[in-house]
Every structure is written in C-alpha cells, then in structure tokens.
Coordinates of C-alpha atoms and ligand atoms in Angstrom, one line a residue:
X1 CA -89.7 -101.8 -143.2
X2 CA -89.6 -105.0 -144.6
X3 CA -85.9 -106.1 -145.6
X4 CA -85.5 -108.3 -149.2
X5 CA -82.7 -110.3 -150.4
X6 CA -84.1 -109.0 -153.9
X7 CA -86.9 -107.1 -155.1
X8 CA -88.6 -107.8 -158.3
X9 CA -90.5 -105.1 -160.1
X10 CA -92.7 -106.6 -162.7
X11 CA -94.9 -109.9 -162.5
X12 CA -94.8 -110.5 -166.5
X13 CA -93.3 -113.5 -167.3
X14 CA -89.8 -112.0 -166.9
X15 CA -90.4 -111.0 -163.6
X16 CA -92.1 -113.7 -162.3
X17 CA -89.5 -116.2 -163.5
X18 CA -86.8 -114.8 -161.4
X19 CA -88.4 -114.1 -158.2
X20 CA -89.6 -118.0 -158.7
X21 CA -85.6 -118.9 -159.8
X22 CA -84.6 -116.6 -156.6
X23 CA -87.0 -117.5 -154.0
X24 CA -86.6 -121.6 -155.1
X25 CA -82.9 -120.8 -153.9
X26 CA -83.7 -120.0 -150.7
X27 CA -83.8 -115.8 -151.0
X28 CA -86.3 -113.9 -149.7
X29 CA -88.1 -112.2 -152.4
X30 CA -90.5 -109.3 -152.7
X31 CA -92.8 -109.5 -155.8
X32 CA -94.2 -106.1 -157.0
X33 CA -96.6 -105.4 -159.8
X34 CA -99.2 -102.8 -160.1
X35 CA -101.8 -105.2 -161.4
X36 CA -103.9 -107.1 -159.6
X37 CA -104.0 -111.1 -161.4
X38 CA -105.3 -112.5 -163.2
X39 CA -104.9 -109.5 -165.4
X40 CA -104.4 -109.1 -169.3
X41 CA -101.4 -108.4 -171.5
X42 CA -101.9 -108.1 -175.0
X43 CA -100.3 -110.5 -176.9
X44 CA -101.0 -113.2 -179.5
X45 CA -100.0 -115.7 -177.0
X46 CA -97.9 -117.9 -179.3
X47 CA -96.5 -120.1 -177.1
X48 CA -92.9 -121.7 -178.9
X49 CA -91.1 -124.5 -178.3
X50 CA -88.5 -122.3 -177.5
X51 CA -91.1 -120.7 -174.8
X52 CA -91.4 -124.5 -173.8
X53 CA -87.5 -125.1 -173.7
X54 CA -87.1 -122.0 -171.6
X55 CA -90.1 -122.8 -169.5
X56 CA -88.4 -126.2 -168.5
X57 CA -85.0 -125.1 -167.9
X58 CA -86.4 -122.0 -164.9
X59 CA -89.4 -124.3 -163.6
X60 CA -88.6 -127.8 -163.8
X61 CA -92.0 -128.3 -165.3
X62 CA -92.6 -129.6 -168.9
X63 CA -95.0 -127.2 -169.5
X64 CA -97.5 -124.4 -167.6
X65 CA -100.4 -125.6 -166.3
X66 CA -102.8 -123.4 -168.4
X67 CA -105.4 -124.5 -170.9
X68 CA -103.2 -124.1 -174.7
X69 CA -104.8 -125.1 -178.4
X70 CA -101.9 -127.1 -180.5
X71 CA -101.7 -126.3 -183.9
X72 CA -99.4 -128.7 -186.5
X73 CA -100.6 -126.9 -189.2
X74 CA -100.2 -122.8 -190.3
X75 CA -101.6 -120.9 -193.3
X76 CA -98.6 -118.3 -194.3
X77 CA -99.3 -115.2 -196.8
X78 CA -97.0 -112.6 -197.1
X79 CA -97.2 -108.9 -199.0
X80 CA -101.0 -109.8 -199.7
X81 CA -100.5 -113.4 -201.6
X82 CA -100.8 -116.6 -199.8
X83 CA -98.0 -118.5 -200.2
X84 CA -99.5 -121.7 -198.9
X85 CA -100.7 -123.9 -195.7
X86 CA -98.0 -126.1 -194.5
X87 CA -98.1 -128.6 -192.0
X88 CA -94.7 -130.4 -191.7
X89 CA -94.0 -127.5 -188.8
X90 CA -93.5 -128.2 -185.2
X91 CA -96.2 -127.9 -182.8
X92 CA -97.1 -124.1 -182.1
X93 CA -99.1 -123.7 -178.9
X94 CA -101.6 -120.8 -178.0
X95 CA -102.5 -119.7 -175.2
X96 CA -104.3 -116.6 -173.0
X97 CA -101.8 -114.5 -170.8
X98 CA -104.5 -113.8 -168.5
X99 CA -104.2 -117.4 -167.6
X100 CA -99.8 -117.9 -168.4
X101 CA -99.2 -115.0 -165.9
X102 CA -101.1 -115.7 -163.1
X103 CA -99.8 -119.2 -163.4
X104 CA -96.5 -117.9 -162.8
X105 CA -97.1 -115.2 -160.3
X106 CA -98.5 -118.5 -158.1
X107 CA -95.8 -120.6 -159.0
X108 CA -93.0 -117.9 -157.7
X109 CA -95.4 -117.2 -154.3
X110 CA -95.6 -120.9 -153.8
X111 CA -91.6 -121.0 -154.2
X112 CA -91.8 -118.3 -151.3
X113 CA -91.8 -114.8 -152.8
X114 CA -93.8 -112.3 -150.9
X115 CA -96.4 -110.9 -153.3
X116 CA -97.0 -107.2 -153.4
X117 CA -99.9 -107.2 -156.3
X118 CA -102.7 -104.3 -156.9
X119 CA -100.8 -101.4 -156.0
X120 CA -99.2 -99.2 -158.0
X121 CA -95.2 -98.8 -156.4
X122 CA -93.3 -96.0 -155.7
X123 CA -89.7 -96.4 -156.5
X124 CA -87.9 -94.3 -154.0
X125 CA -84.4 -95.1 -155.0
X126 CA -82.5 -97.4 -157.6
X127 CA -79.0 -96.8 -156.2
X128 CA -79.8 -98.4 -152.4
X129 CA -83.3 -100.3 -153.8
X130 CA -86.1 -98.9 -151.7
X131 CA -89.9 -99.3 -153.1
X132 CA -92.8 -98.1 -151.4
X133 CA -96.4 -100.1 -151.8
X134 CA -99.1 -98.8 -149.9
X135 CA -98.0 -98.3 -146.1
X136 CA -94.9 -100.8 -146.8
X137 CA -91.4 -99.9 -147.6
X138 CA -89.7 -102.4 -149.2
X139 CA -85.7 -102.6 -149.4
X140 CA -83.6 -105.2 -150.7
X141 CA -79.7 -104.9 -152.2
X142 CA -80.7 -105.4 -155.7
X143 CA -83.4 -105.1 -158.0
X144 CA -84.4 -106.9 -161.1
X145 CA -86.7 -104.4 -162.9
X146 CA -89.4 -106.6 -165.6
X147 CA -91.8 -103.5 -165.9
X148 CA -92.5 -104.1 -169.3
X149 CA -92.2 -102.5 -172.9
X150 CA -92.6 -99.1 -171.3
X151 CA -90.5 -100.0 -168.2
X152 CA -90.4 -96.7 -165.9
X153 CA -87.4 -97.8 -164.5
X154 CA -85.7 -98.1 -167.8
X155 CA -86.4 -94.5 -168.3
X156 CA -85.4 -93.2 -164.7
X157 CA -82.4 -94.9 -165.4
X158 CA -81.3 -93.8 -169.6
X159 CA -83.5 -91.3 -169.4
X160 CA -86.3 -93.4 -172.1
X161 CA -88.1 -96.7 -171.6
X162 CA -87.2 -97.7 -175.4
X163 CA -85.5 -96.0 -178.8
X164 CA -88.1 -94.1 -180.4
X165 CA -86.7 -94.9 -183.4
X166 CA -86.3 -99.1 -183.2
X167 CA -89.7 -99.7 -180.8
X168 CA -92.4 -101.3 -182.9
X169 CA -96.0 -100.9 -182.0
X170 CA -98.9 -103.8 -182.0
X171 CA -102.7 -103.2 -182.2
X172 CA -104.9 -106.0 -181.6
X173 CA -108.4 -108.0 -180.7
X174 CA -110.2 -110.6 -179.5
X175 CA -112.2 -111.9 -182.2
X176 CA -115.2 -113.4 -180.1
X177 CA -116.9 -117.1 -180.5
X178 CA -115.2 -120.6 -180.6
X179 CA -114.5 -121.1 -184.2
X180 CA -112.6 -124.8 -184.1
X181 CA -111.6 -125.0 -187.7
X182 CA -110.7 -121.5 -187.8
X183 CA -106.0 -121.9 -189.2
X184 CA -103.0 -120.3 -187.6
X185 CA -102.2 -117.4 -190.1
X186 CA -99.7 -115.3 -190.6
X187 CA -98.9 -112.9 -193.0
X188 CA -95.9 -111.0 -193.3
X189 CA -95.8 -107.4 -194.4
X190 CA -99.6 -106.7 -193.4
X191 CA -97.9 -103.6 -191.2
X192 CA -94.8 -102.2 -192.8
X193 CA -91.6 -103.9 -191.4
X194 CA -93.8 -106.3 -189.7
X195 CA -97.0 -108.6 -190.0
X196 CA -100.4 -109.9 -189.0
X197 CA -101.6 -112.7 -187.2
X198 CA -104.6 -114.8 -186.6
X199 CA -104.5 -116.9 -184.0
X200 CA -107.7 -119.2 -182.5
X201 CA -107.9 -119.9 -179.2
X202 CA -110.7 -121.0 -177.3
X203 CA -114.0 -118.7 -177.1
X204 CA -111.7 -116.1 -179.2
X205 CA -109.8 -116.1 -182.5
X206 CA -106.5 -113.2 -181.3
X207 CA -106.2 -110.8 -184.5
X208 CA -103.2 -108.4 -184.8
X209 CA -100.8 -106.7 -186.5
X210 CA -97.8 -105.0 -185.8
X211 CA -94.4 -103.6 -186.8
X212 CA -91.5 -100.8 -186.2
X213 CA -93.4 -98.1 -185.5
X214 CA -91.7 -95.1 -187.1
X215 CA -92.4 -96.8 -190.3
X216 CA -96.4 -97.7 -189.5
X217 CA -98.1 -94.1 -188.7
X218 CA -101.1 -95.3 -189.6
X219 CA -101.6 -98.9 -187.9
X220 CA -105.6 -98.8 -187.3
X221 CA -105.3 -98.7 -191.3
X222 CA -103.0 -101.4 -191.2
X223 CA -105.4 -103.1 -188.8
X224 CA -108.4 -102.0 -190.6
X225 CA -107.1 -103.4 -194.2
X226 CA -106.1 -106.7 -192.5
X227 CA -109.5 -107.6 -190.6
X228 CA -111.0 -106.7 -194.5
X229 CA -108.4 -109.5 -195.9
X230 CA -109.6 -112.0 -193.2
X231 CA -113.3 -111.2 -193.7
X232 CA -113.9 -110.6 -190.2
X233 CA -116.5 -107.9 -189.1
X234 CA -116.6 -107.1 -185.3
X235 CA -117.5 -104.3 -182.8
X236 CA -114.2 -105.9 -180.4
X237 CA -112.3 -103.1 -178.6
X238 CA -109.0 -102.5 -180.7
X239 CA -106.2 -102.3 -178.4
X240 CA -102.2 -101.0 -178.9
X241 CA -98.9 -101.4 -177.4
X242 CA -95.9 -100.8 -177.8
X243 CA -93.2 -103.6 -178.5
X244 CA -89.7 -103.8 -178.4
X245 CA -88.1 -104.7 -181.7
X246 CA -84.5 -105.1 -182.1
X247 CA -83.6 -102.6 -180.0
X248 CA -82.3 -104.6 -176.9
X249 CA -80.0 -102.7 -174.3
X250 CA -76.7 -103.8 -174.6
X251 CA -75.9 -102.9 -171.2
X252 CA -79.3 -104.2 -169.4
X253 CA -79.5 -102.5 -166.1
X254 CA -77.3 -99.7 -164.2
X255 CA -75.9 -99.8 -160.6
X256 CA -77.5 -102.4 -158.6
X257 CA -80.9 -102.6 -161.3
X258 CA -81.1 -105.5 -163.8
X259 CA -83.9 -105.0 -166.3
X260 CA -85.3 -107.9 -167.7
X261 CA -87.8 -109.1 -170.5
X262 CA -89.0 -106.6 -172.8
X263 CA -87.8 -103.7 -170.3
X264 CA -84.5 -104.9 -171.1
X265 CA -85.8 -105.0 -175.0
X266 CA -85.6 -108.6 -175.5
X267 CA -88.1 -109.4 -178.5
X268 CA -87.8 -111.3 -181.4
X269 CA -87.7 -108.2 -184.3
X270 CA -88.5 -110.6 -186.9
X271 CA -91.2 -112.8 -185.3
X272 CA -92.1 -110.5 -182.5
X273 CA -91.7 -113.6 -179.9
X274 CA -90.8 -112.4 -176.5
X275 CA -92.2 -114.6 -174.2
X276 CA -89.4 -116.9 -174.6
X277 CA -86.5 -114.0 -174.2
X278 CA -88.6 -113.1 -170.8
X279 CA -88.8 -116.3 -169.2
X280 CA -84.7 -116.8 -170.1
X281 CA -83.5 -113.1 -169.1
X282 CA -86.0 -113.4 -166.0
X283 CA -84.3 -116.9 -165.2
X284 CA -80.7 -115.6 -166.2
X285 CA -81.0 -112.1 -163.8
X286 CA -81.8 -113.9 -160.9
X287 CA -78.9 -116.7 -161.5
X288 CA -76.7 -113.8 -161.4
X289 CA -78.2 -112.5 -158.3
X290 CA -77.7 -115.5 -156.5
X291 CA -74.3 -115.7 -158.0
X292 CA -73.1 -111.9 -156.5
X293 CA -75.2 -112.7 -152.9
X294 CA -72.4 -111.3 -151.2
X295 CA -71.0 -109.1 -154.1
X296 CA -74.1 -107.6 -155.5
X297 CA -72.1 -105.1 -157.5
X298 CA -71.2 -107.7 -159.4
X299 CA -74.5 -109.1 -160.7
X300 CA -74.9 -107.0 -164.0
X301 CA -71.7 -108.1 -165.4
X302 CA -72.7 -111.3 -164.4
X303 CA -76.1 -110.7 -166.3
X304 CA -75.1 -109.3 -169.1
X305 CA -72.1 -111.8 -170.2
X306 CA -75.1 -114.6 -169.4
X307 CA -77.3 -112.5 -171.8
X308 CA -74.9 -112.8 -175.2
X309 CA -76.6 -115.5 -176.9
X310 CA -79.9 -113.6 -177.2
X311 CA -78.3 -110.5 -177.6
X312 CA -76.4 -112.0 -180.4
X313 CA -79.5 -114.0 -181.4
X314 CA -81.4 -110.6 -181.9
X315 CA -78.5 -108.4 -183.9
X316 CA -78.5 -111.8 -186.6
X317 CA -82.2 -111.3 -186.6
X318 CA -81.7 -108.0 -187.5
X319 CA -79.2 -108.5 -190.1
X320 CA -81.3 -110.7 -192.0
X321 CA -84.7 -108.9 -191.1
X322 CA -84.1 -106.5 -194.6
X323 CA -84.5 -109.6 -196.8
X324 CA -87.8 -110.3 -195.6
X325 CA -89.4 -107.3 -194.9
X326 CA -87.4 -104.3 -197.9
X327 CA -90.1 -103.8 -200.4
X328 CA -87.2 -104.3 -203.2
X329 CA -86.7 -107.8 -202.1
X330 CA -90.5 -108.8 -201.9
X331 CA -91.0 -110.6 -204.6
X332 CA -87.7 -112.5 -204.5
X333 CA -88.9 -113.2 -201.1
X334 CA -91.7 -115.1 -202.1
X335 CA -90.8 -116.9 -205.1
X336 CA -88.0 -118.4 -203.2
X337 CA -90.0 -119.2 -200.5
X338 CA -92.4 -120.8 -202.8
X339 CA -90.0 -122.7 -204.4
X340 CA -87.5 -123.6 -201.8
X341 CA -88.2 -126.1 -199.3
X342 CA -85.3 -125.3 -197.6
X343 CA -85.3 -122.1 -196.9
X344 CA -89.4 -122.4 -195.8
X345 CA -89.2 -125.4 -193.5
X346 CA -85.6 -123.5 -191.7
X347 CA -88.5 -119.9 -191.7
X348 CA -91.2 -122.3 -190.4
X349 CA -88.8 -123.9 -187.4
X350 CA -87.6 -120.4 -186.7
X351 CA -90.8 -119.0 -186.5
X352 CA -91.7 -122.4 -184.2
X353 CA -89.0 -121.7 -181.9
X354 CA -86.9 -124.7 -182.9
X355 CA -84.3 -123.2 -185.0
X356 CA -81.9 -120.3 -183.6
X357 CA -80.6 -117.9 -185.5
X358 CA -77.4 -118.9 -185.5
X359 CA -77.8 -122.1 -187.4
X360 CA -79.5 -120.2 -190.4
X361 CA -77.7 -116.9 -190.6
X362 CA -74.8 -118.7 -192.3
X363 CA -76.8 -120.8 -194.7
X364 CA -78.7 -118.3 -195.5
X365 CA -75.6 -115.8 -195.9
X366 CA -74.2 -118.4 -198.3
X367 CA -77.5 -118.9 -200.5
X368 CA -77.7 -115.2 -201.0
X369 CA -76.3 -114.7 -204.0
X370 CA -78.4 -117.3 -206.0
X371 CA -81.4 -115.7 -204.3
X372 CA -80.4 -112.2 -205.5
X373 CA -78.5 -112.6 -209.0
X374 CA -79.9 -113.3 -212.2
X375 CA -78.4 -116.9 -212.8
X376 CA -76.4 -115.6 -215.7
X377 CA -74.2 -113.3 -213.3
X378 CA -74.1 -116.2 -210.6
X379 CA -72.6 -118.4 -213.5
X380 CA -70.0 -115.6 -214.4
X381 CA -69.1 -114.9 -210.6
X382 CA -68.2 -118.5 -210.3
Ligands
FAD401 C1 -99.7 -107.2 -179.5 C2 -98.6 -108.1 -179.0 C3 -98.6 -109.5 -179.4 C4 -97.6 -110.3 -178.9 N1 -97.6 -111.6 -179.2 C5 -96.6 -112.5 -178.8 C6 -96.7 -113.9 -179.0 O1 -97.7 -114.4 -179.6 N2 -95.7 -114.7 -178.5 C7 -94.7 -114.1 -177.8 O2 -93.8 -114.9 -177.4 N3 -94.6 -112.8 -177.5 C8 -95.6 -112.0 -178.0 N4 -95.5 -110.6 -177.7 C9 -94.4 -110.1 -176.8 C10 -94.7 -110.5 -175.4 O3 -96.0 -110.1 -175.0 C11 -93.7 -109.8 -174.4 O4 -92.4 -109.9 -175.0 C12 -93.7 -110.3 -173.0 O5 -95.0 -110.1 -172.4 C13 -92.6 -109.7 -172.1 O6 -92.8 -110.1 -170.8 P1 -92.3 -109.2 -169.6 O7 -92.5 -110.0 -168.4 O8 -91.0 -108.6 -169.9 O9 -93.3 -107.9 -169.6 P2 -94.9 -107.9 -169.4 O10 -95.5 -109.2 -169.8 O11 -95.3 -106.7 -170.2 O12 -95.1 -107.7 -167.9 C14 -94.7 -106.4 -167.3 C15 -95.4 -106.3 -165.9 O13 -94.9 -105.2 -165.3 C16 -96.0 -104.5 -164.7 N5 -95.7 -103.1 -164.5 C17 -95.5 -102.2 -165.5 N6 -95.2 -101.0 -164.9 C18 -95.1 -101.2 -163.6 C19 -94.7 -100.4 -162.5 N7 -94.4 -99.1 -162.7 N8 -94.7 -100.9 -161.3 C20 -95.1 -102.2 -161.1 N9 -95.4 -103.0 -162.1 C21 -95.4 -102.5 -163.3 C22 -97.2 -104.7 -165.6 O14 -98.4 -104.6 -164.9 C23 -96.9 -106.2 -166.1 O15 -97.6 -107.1 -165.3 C24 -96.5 -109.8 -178.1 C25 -96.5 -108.4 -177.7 C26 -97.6 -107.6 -178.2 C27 -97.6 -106.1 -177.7

C-alpha cells in the first residue's frame, strides 16, 4: 500500500502544478488522473500573460515548452456589430491543451511525482485520503482534489460539483486546415451572458461559444448562429462542457481535501480564462501543504487565506460583469467602447491578462455615471 506525502487527484493544469510545486520540495507525491496523456480538454487555449506570469512563478520556466501562435492583433464584435480590430494589445498566445497538459504532467514526474495515469480512481475515503487505482491503494495525509469543472470530489464533499444556477456551459470545435491570416475574434454576447471566440491555431482555427448556462437553453443555436456570422461551414464534431463562472467556493476544500482549479470554481466569469486561476490555486494548495507538513489540519486555512486575491478578483468581475453583458446596457456598451480609448485599451489588457481587476473596478466605478446619464443630469448632479 503505497504511502504519499500528498495525493493529487486531477492532472489538469491545477493538478499538475501542485504535485510539480510539492514534489520539487522534496514530497513524495502520487499523481492520479483517469486519462491517459496526451489527452484533450476543450478549451480555446488562450494562453494570457497572466497564464505566463503564473506559469513562471510555479515552474521557474519563462514559458511551456509547447508549440503557441502569438497574436498582437484581435478583431472584437460584440451584440452582432463589430466594433473594430485593434492591435495596440499585448501579446495573446494560443495554444493546444493536448500539448500544455502533457507538458505539465512530465514536468511534475520529472520533479519526482509518481504517476498514476489511465485508470479511472476509486476514492475510498476523503477524511483519512485513501485512493484505489487498479491493484494499488494509495494513501497519503492530504489530498489536493483538481478533478475538474465536474470534480466528483467536489460533490462527495457539498453534495454538487458546481451551482446549477452560476455554472456556465461552452460548446465548441476544431475548425480544420491551417488558415495563417485567419484574426483572433471575439465577440461578446454571441451566447447570452457570455461570448464567442475564434481562435487560429496551427492545422485548426478553435470556434466556441459559451455563457451562464441557465440563461443559454439553447447553445447549439447559439453555436449554430455564430459559425453562420463567421461564414464557416464544417462537418467538425461539436463538443460541450461545462464551465465554472463566477461561482468559486468560498471555502475550497473540507477536512484534509483542498480542491483546486476549476473544481474549486476558479474561472474568469467575464473572460472565461481559467488556465491562469489553475496553475495559481494548483501552485498556492500545495504551498500550503508543504506549509502544514506536520499540521496537515491546518492546510485549508492556509489555502484559502492564500486564495483571497482571486477570490476577490472574481466577486469584482462579477460586479462589473452586468455592464457588459444586461441587454439594457448594450448599446451604451458599445458606443462607449467605440468612443473611449480608455475604457477599450483597460478591456483589451484585462482580457490579455495584464490588467487585474482591481486596478479597473474603481476607475470604472467612478466613470459610471457619465457612461449611464444623459449629460444634462450629469451636469445637474454636479
Ligand atoms: C470550451 C472551453 C474553452 C475554454 N477556453 C479557455 C481559454 O481559452 N483560456 C483559458 O485560460 N481557459 C479556458 N477555459 C477554462 C479552462 O479550460 C479551465 O479553467 C482549466 O482547464 C482548468 O484546469 P483544471 O486543472 O482545474 O481542470 P481540467 O483541465 O479540467 O483537468 C481536470 C483533470 O481531472 C481529471 N479527472 C476528472 N475526473 C477525475 C476523476 N474522477 N479521477 C481522476 N481524474 C479525474 C480529468 O481527466 C482532467 O485531466 C475554457 C473552458 C472551456 C470549457
């Protein structure tokens, strides 16, 4: 019966970040994931500098050694209109997960984690971690559980992988061929409370959209309307999955179980980026593992007190997600995104990954009212 110093459910980015963080400090980790890799995740594989920033801070690396296309340049539409194609943005990077992931599941074996890939796990028990693959039982103190959107731990442990009611869902496709002047497009409000992308990689152009899902019961229509809009004809497979959406866990694990990366809930519910929040939460679980060695009790606090700028990075997303996505404030939307170049180079850098929330909550909280009021009322409020 193999004994762990942590097991890691998950081989995502979230999960293979901290077994590579865990096992680089000298513990001895066991690295579970159904799949076998390479394997694929759907995802537009927008790869942000914040993505980069985190990537550097858990690896030590300046980048992953995977084959990414750089665009400078993105075409933006939003509620059907294009509002233009700007290219004073930062670099946006794209790449496949097939290839991301199994980078990182052979960067946390070669830190030493023991990888248990192919099979799917039985968890035996959260409270004293104990995980059966195949003929092996696998036990370890603690357990960082990065099992996804629909994590199964999640559920054993609140009784639901996700809120029905905050989860958004994504459908998607690879768009076959190399097409090299095919533009990085977006275009909000293509799926209600969400938006479409069009991103070209190489041998494929990834087409999706996605959005809260309560509010999308008909996303192939969604998906349908949008493919029409881009002109694109295709017999590709149309995929779905679910994505978490602003609701994040404020407590992210139970016991000894930390859940990390979109089990834990931590996406982007404006931009849908979760990469990023996967590699950091992955990274920031298996600091505080290491930190409570002899204490493992302690680890969650220790995780969740390390989690509070995303978390609060996420609730200021979703304070100001109403203005972009309401239908009543559509129009105002645009024109001011047209006409400001404020407001759309501190949306472009957001949507980059070199802007955090923070820094443009308050601006933006202080421009509302000459976004909102008829400049006659703004002159008689003043
Ligand atoms: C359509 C779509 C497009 C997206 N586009 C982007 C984008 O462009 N940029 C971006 O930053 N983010 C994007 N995201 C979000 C991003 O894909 C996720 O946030 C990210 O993959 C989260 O990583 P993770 O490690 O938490 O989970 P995952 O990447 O989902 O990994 C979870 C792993 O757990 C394994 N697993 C599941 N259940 C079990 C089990 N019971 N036992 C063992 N293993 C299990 C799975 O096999 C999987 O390998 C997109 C998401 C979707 C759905």
């Amino acid at each position: 019966m193999p004994a762990f110093d942590l097991i890691v459910l998950g081989a995502g980015p979230a999960g293979s970040t901290a077994a590579f963080v865990a096992a680089s400090k000298g513990l001895s980790v066991a690295l579970v994931d159904k799949a076998k890799f390479p394997r694929d995740k759907l995802c537009g594989g927008g790869f942000t500098g914040r993505s980069t920033k985190y990537f550097r801070d858990a690896f030590g690396q300046d980048a992953p050694d995977v084959p990414m296309r750089r665009f400078h340049r993105v075409s933006f539409h939003a509620f059907g209109q294009k509002l233009g194609t700007y290219d004073d943005i930062p670099p946006l990077d794209l790449l496949m997960r097939t290839d991301l992931d199994a980078a990182l599941v052979q960067l946390a074996k070669d830190a030493g984690a023991a990888c248990y890939l192919g099979t799917a796990p039985q968890v035996q028990s959260l409270d004293a971690p104990c995980v059966r693959v195949g003929a092996q039982t696998l036990t370890a103190p603690i357990l960082i559980a990065a099992d996804g959107a629909n994590s199964q731990t999640a559920k054993a442990l609140f009784g639901d992988a996700f809120d029905r009611d905050q989860i958004g869902f994504a459908l998607e496709l690879e768009y076959p061929g190399n097409h090299p002047d095919a533009e990085l497009r977006i275009d909000f409000g293509a799926a209600d409370w969400g938006y479409g992308w069009h991103f070209p990689k190489q041998g494929s152009i990834t087409v999706g959209v996605g959005g809260v899902m309560r509010r999308n019961p008909d996303m192939k229509a969604h998906m349908a309307r949008y493919m029409d809009d881009l002109g694109l004809k295709t017999g590709a497979k149309v995929k779905g999955q679910f994505l978490p959406f602003g609701g994040f866990r404020a407590m992210p694990g139970k016991g000894r179980v930390l859940l990390a990366g979109d089990a834990a809930g931590l996406v982007d519910p404006i931009t849908g980026e979760g990469i990023a929040f996967a590699i950091r939460s992955g990274h920031m679980a298996a600091n505080a593992v290491i930190e409570a060695a002899h204490e493992p009790d302690r680890a969650l606090r220790l995780y969740k007190h390390a989690l509070r700028p995303i978390h609060r990075a996420i609730r200021q997303a979703r304070m100001i997600r109403p203005i972009l996505f309401l239908p009543q404030f559509q129009a105002t939307f645009i024109n001011r995104f047209r006409a400001s170049r404020t407001l759309r180079r501190e949306y472009l850098y957001l949507l980059a990954g070199e802007r955090e929330y923070g820094e443009i909550t308050l601006a933006l909280l202080g421009r509302l009212p000459s976004y909102f009021l008829p400049r006659s009322r703004q002159k008689a409020a003043s």
